[in-house]
PDB file of C-alpha atoms in Angstrom:
ATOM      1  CA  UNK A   1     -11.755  22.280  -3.862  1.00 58.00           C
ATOM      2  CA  UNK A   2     -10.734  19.279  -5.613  1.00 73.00           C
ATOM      3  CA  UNK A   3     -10.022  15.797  -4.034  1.00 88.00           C
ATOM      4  CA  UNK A   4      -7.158  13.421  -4.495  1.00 95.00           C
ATOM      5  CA  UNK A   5      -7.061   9.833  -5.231  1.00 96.00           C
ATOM      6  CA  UNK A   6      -4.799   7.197  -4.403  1.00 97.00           C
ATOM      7  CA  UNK A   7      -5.219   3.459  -5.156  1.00 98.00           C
ATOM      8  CA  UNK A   8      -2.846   1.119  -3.615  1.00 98.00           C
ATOM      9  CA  UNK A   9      -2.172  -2.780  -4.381  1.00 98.00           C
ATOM     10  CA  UNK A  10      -0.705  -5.304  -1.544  1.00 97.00           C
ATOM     11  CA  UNK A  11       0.436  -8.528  -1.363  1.00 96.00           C
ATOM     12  CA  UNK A  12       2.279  -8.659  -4.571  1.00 97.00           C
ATOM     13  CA  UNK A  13       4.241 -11.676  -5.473  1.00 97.00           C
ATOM     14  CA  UNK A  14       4.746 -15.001  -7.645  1.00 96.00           C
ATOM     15  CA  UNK A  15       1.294 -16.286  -8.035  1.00 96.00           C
ATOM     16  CA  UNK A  16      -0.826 -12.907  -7.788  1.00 97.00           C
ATOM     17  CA  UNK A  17       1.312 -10.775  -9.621  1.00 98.00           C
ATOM     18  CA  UNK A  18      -0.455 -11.278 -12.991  1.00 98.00           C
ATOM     19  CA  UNK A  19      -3.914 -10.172 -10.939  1.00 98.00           C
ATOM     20  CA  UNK A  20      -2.032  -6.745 -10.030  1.00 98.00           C
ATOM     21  CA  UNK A  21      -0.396  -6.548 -13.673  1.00 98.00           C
ATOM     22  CA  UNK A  22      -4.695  -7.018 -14.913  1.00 98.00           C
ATOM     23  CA  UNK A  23      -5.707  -4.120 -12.751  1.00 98.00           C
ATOM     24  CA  UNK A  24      -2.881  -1.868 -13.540  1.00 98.00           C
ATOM     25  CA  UNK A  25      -3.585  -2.085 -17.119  1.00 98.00           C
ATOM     26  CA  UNK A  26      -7.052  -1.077 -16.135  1.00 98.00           C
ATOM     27  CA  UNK A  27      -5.854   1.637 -14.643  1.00 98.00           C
ATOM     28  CA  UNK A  28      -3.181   2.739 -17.224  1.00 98.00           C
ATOM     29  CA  UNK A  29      -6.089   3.689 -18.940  1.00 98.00           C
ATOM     30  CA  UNK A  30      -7.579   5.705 -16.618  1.00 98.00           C
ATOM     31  CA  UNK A  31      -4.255   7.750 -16.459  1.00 98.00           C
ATOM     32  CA  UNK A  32      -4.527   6.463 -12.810  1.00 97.00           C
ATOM     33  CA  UNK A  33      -0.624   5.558 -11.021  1.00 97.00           C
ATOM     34  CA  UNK A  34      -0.587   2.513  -8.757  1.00 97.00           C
ATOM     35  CA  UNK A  35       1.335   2.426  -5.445  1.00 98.00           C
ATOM     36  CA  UNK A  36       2.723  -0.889  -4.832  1.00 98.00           C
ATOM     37  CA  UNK A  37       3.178  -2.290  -1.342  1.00 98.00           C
ATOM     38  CA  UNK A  38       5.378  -4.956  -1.131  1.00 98.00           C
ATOM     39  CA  UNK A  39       6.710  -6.924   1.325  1.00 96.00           C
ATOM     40  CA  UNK A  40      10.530  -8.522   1.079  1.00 97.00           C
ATOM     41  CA  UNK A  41       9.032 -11.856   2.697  1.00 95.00           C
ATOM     42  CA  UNK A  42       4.948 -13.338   2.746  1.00 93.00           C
ATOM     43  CA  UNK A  43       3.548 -16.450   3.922  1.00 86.00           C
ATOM     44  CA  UNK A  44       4.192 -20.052   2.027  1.00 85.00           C
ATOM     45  CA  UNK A  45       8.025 -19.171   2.332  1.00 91.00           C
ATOM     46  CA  UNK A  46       7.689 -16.821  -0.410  1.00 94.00           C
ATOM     47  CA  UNK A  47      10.684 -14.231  -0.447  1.00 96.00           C
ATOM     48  CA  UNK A  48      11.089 -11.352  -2.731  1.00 97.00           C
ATOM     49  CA  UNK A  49      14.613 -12.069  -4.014  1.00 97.00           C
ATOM     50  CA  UNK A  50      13.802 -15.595  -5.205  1.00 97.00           C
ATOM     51  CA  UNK A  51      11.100 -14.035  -7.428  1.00 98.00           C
ATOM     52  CA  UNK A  52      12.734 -12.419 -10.519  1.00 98.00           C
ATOM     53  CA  UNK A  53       9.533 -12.013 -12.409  1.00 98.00           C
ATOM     54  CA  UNK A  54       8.116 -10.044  -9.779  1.00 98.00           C
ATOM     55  CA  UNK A  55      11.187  -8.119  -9.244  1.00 98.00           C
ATOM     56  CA  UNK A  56      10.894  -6.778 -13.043  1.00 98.00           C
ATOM     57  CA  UNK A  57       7.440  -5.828 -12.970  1.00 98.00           C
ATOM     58  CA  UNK A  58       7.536  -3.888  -9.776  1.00 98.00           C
ATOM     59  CA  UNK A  59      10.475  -1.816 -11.410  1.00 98.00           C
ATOM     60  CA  UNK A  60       9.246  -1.793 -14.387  1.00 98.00           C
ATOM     61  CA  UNK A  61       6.033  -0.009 -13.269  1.00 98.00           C
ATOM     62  CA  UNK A  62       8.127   2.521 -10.908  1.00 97.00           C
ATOM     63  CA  UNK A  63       9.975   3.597 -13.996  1.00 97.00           C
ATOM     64  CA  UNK A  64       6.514   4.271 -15.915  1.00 96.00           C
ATOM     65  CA  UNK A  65       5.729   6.238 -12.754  1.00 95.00           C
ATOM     66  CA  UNK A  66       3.853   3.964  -9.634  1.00 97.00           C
ATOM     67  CA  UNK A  67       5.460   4.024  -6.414  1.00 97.00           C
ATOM     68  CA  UNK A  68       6.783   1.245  -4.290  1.00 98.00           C
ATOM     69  CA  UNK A  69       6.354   1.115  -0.782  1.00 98.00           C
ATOM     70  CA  UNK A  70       7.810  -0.918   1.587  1.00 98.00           C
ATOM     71  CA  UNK A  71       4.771  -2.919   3.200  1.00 97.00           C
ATOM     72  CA  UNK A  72       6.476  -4.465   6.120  1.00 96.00           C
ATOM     73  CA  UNK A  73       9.438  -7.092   6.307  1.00 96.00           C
ATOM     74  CA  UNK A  74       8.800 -10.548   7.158  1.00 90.00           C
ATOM     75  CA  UNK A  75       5.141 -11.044   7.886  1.00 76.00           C
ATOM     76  CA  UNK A  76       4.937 -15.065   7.829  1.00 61.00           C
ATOM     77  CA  UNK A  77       6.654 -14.431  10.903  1.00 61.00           C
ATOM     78  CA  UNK A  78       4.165 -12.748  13.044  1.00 63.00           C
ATOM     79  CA  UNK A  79       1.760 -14.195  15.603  1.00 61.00           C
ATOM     80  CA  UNK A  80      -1.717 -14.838  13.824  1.00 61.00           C
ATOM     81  CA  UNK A  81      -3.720 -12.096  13.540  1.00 64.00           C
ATOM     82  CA  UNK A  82      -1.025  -9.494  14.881  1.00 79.00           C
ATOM     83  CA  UNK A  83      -0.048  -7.349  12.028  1.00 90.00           C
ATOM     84  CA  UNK A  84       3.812  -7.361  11.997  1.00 94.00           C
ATOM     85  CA  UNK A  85       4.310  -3.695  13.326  1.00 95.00           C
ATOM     86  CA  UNK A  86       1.201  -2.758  15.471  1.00 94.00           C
ATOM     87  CA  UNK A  87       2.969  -3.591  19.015  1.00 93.00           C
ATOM     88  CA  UNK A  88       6.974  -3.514  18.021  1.00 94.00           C
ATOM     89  CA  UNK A  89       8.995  -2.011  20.402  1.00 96.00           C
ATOM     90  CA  UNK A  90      11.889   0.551  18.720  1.00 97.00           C
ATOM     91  CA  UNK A  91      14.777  -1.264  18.779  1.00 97.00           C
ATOM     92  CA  UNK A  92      13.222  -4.064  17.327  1.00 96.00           C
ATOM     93  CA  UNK A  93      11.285  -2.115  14.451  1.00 96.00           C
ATOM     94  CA  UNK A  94      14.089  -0.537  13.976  1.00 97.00           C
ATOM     95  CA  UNK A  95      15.919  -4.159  12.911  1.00 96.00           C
ATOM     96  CA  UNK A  96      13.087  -5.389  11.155  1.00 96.00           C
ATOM     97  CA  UNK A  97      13.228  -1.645   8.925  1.00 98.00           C
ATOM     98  CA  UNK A  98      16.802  -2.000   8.141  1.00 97.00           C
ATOM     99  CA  UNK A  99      16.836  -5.982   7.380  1.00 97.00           C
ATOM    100  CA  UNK A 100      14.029  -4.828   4.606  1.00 97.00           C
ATOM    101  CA  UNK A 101      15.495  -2.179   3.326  1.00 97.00           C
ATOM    102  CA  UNK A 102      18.755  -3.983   2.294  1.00 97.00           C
ATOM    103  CA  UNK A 103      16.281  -6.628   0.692  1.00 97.00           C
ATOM    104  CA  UNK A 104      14.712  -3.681  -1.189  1.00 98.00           C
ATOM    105  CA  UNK A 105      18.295  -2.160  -2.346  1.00 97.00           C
ATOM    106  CA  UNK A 106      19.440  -5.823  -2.913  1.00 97.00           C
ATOM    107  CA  UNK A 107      16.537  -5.869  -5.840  1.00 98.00           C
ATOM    108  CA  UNK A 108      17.038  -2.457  -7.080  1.00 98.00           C
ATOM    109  CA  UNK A 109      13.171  -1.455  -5.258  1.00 98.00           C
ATOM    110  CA  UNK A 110      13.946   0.793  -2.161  1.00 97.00           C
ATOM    111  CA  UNK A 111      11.825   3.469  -1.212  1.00 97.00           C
ATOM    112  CA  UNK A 112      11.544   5.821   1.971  1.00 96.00           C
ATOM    113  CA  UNK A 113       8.156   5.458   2.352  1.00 97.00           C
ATOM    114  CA  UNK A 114       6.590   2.927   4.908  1.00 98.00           C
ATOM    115  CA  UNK A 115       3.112   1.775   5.184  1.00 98.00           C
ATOM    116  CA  UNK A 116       2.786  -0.787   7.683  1.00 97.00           C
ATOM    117  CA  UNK A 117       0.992  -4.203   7.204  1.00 95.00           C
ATOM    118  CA  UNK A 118      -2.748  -3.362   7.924  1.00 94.00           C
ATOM    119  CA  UNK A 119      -1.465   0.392   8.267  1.00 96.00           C
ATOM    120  CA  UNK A 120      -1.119  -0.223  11.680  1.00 95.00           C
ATOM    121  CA  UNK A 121       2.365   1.027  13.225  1.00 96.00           C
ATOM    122  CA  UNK A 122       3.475   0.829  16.993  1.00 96.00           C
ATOM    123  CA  UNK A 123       4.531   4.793  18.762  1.00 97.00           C
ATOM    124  CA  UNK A 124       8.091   2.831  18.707  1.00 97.00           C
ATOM    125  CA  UNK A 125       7.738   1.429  15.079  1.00 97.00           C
ATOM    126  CA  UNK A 126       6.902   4.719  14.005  1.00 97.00           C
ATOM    127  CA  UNK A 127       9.743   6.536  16.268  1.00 97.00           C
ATOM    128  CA  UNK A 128      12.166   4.102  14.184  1.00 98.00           C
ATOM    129  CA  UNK A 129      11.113   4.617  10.677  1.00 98.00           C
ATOM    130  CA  UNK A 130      13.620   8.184  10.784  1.00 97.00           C
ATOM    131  CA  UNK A 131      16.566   6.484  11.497  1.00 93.00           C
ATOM    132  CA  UNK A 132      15.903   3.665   9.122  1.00 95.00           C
ATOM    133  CA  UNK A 133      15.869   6.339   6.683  1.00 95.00           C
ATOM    134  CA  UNK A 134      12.614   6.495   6.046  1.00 96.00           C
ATOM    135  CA  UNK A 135      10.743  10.102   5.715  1.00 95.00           C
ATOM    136  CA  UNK A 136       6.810   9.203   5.172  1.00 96.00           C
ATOM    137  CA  UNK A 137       4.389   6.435   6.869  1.00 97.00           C
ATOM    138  CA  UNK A 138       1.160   5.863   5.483  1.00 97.00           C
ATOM    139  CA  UNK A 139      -1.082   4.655   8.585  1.00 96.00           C
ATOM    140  CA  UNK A 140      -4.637   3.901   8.375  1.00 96.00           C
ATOM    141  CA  UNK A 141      -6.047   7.225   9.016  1.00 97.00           C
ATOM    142  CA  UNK A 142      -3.422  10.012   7.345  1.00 96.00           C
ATOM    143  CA  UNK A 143      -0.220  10.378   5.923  1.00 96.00           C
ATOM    144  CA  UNK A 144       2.462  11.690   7.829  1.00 95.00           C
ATOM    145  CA  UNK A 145       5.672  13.423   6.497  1.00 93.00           C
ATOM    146  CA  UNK A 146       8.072  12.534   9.187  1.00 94.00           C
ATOM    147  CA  UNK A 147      10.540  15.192   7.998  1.00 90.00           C
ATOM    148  CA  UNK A 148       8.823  18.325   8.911  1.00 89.00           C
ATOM    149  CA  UNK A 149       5.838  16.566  10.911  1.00 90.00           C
ATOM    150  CA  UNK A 150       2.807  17.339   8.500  1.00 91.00           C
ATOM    151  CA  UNK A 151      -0.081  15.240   7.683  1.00 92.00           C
ATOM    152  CA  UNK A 152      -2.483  15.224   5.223  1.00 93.00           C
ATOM    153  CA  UNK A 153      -6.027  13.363   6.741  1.00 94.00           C
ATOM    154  CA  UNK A 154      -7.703  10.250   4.973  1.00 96.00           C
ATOM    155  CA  UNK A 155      -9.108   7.305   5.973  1.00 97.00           C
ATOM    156  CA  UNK A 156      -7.776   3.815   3.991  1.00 98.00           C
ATOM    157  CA  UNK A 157     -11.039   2.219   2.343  1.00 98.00           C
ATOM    158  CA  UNK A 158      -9.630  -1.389   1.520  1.00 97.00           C
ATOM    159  CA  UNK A 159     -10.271  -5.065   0.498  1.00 97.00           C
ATOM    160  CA  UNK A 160      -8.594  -8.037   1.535  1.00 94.00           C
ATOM    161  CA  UNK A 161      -5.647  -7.930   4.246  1.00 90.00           C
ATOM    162  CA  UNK A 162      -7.476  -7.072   7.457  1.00 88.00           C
ATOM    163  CA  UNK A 163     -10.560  -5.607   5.346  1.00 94.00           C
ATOM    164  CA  UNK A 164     -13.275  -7.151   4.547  1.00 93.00           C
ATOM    165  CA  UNK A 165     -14.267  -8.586   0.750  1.00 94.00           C
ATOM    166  CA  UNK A 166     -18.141  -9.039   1.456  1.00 95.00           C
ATOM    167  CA  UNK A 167     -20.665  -7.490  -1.545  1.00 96.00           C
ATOM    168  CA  UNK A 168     -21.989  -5.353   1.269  1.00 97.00           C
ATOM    169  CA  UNK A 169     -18.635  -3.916   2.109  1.00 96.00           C
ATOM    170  CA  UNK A 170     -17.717  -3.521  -1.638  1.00 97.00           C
ATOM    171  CA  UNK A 171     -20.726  -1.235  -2.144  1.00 97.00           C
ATOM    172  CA  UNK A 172     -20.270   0.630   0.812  1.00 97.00           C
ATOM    173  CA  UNK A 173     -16.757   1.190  -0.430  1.00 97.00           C
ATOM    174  CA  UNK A 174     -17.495   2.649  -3.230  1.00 98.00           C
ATOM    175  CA  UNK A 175     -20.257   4.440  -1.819  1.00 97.00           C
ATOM    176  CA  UNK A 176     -17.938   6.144   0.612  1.00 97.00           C
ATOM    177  CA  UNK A 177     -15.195   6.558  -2.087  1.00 98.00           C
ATOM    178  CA  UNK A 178     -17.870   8.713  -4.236  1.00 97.00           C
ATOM    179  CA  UNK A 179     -18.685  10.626  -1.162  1.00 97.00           C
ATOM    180  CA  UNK A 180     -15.165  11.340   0.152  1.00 97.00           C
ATOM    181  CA  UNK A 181     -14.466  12.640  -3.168  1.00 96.00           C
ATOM    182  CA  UNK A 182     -17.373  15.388  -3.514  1.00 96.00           C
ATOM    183  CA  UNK A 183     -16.463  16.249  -0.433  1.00 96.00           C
ATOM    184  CA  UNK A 184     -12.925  17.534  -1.920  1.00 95.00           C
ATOM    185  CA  UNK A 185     -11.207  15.221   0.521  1.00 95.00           C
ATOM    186  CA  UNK A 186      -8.546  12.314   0.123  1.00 96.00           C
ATOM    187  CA  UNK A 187      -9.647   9.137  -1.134  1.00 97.00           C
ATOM    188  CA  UNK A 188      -7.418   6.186  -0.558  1.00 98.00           C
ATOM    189  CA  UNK A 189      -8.337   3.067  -1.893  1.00 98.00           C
ATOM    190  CA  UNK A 190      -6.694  -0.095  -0.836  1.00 98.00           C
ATOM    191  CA  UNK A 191      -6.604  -3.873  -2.382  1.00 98.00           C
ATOM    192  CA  UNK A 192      -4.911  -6.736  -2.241  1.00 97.00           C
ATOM    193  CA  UNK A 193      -3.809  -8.633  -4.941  1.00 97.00           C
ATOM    194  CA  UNK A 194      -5.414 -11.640  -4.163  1.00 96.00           C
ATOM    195  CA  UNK A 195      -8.611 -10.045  -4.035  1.00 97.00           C
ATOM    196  CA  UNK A 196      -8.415  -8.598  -7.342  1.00 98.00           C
ATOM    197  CA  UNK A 197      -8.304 -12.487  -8.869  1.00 97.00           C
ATOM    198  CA  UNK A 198     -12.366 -11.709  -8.078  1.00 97.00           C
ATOM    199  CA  UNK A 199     -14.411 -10.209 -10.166  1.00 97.00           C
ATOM    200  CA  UNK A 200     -16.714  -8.719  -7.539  1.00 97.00           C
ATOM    201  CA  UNK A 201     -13.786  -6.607  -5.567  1.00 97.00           C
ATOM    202  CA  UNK A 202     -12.106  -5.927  -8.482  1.00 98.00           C
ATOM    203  CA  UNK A 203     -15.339  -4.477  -9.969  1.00 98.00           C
ATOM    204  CA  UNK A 204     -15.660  -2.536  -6.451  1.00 98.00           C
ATOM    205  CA  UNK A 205     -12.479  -1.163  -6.608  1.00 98.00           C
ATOM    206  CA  UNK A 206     -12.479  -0.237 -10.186  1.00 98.00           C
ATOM    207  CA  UNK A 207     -16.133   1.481  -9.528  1.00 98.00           C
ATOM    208  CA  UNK A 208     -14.523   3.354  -6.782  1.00 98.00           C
ATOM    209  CA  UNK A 209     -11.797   4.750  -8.916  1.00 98.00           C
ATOM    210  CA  UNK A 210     -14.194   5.631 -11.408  1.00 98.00           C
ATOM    211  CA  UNK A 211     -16.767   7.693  -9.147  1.00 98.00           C
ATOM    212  CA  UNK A 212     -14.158   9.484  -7.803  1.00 97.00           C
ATOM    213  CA  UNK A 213     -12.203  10.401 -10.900  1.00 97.00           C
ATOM    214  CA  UNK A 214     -15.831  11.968 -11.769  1.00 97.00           C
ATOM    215  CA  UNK A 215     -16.179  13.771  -9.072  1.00 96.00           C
ATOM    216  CA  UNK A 216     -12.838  15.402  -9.656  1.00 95.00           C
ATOM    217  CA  UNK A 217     -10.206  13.942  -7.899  1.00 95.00           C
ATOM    218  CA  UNK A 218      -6.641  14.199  -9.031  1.00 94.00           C
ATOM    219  CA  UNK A 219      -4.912  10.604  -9.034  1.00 95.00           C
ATOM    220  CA  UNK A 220      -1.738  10.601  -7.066  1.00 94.00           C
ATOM    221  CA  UNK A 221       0.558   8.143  -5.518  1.00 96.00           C
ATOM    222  CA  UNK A 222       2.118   8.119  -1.432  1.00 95.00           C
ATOM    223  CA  UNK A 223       4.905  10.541  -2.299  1.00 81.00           C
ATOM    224  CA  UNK A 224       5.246  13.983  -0.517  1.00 58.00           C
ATOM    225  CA  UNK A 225       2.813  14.883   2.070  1.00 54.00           C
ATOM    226  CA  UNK A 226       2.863  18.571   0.398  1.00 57.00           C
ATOM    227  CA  UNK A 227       1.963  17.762  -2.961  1.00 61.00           C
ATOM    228  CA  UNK A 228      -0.846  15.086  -1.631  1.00 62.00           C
ATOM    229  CA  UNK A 229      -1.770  17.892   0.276  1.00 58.00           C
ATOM    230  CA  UNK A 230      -2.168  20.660  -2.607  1.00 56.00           C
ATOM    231  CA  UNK A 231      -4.235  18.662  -4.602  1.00 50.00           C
ATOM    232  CA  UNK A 232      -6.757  17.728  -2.044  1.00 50.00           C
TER     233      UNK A 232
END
């Protein structure tokens, strides 16, 4: 049985952008898809509709076939070292869902598929994401379909945003990417985009997607649980 791969990029905006636009070149030519997280608002007062530039690259890479995900709404707001969803109540999920998704639709970028900032989503966060209109979260340890309640397992292996970036964490990424992969199972490889302005993450990442491309797994982005599912 084959495995699947899926290689995701976070904290997209106005001064890391051209470090994401690097690494997806790098991966164009590994026939590899990206799947963008991005976030309407970020630290440093940065917000999504002020930033044009960004705007056109994110679309421009959906329409040559990565996926955008909505990563979250306004995490400069949230309490230091909470991510924004983990504890949310519904009705207040439910807000923060909607006031993204009109940012998303405002800049021509929405997408029903949710992956929570550190992949970590509240029982009432993820009770809210249906009615927002959203039909898949991406948490840190499977993929859920919240239409018809499957999951495909897999376990995020990341850098930067809640992971670590250390050289001993790097090769046991990769390590456990390569592994994962022989094993036929669903690799998931996370980074964020101001980690990939390093060589030494960048290289770990890259490695990753390498090993596991040779040890036969199909690159994919988060779309439908069902065709994640038949390829791992």
């Amino acid at each position: 049985m084959s495995g699947a791969l899926i290689v995701s990029v976070s904290g997209i905006k106005d001064d890391t952008c051209e470090n994401a636009a690097e690494f997806a070149r790098e991966l164009d030519k590994r026939g590899v898809a990206l799947s963008l997280l991005v976030a309407p608002r970020l630290k440093d007062k940065y917000r999504l509709t002020q930033d044009e530039s960004t705007q056109d690259w994110l679309r421009g890479r959906r329409d040559q076939g990565d996926a955008i995900i909505l990563h979250g709404y306004d995490q400069a707001a949230t309490k230091r070292r909470r991510a924004e969803f983990a504890t949310l109540p519904r009705h207040e999920a439910r807000l923060r869902l909607m006031a993204a998704d009109r940012v998303m639709e405002q800049t021509g970028l929405r997408t029903r598929v949710f992956a929570a900032p550190r992949w970590i989503a509240s029982p009432g966060a993820v009770s809210a994401l249906p009615d927002a209109g959203f039909r898949m979260i991406a948490g840190v340890t499977a993929i859920h379909d919240l239409e018809s309640g499957s999951h495909v397992r897999g376990r995020v292996l990341g850098i930067g945003e809640g992971f670590k970036a250390e050289p001993w964490w790097c090769r046991a990424l990769v390590i456990g990417a390569g592994r994962t992969a022989r094993r036929g199972g669903l690799v998931r490889l996370a980074v964020s985009a101001k980690q990939l302005g390093r060589s030494g993450p960048k290289q770990a990442i890259l490695d990753a997607v390498d090993l596991a491309l040779y040890s036969g797994a199909t690159p994919g982005v988060y779309e439908h649980v069902r065709k994640i599912g038949r390829a791992a």
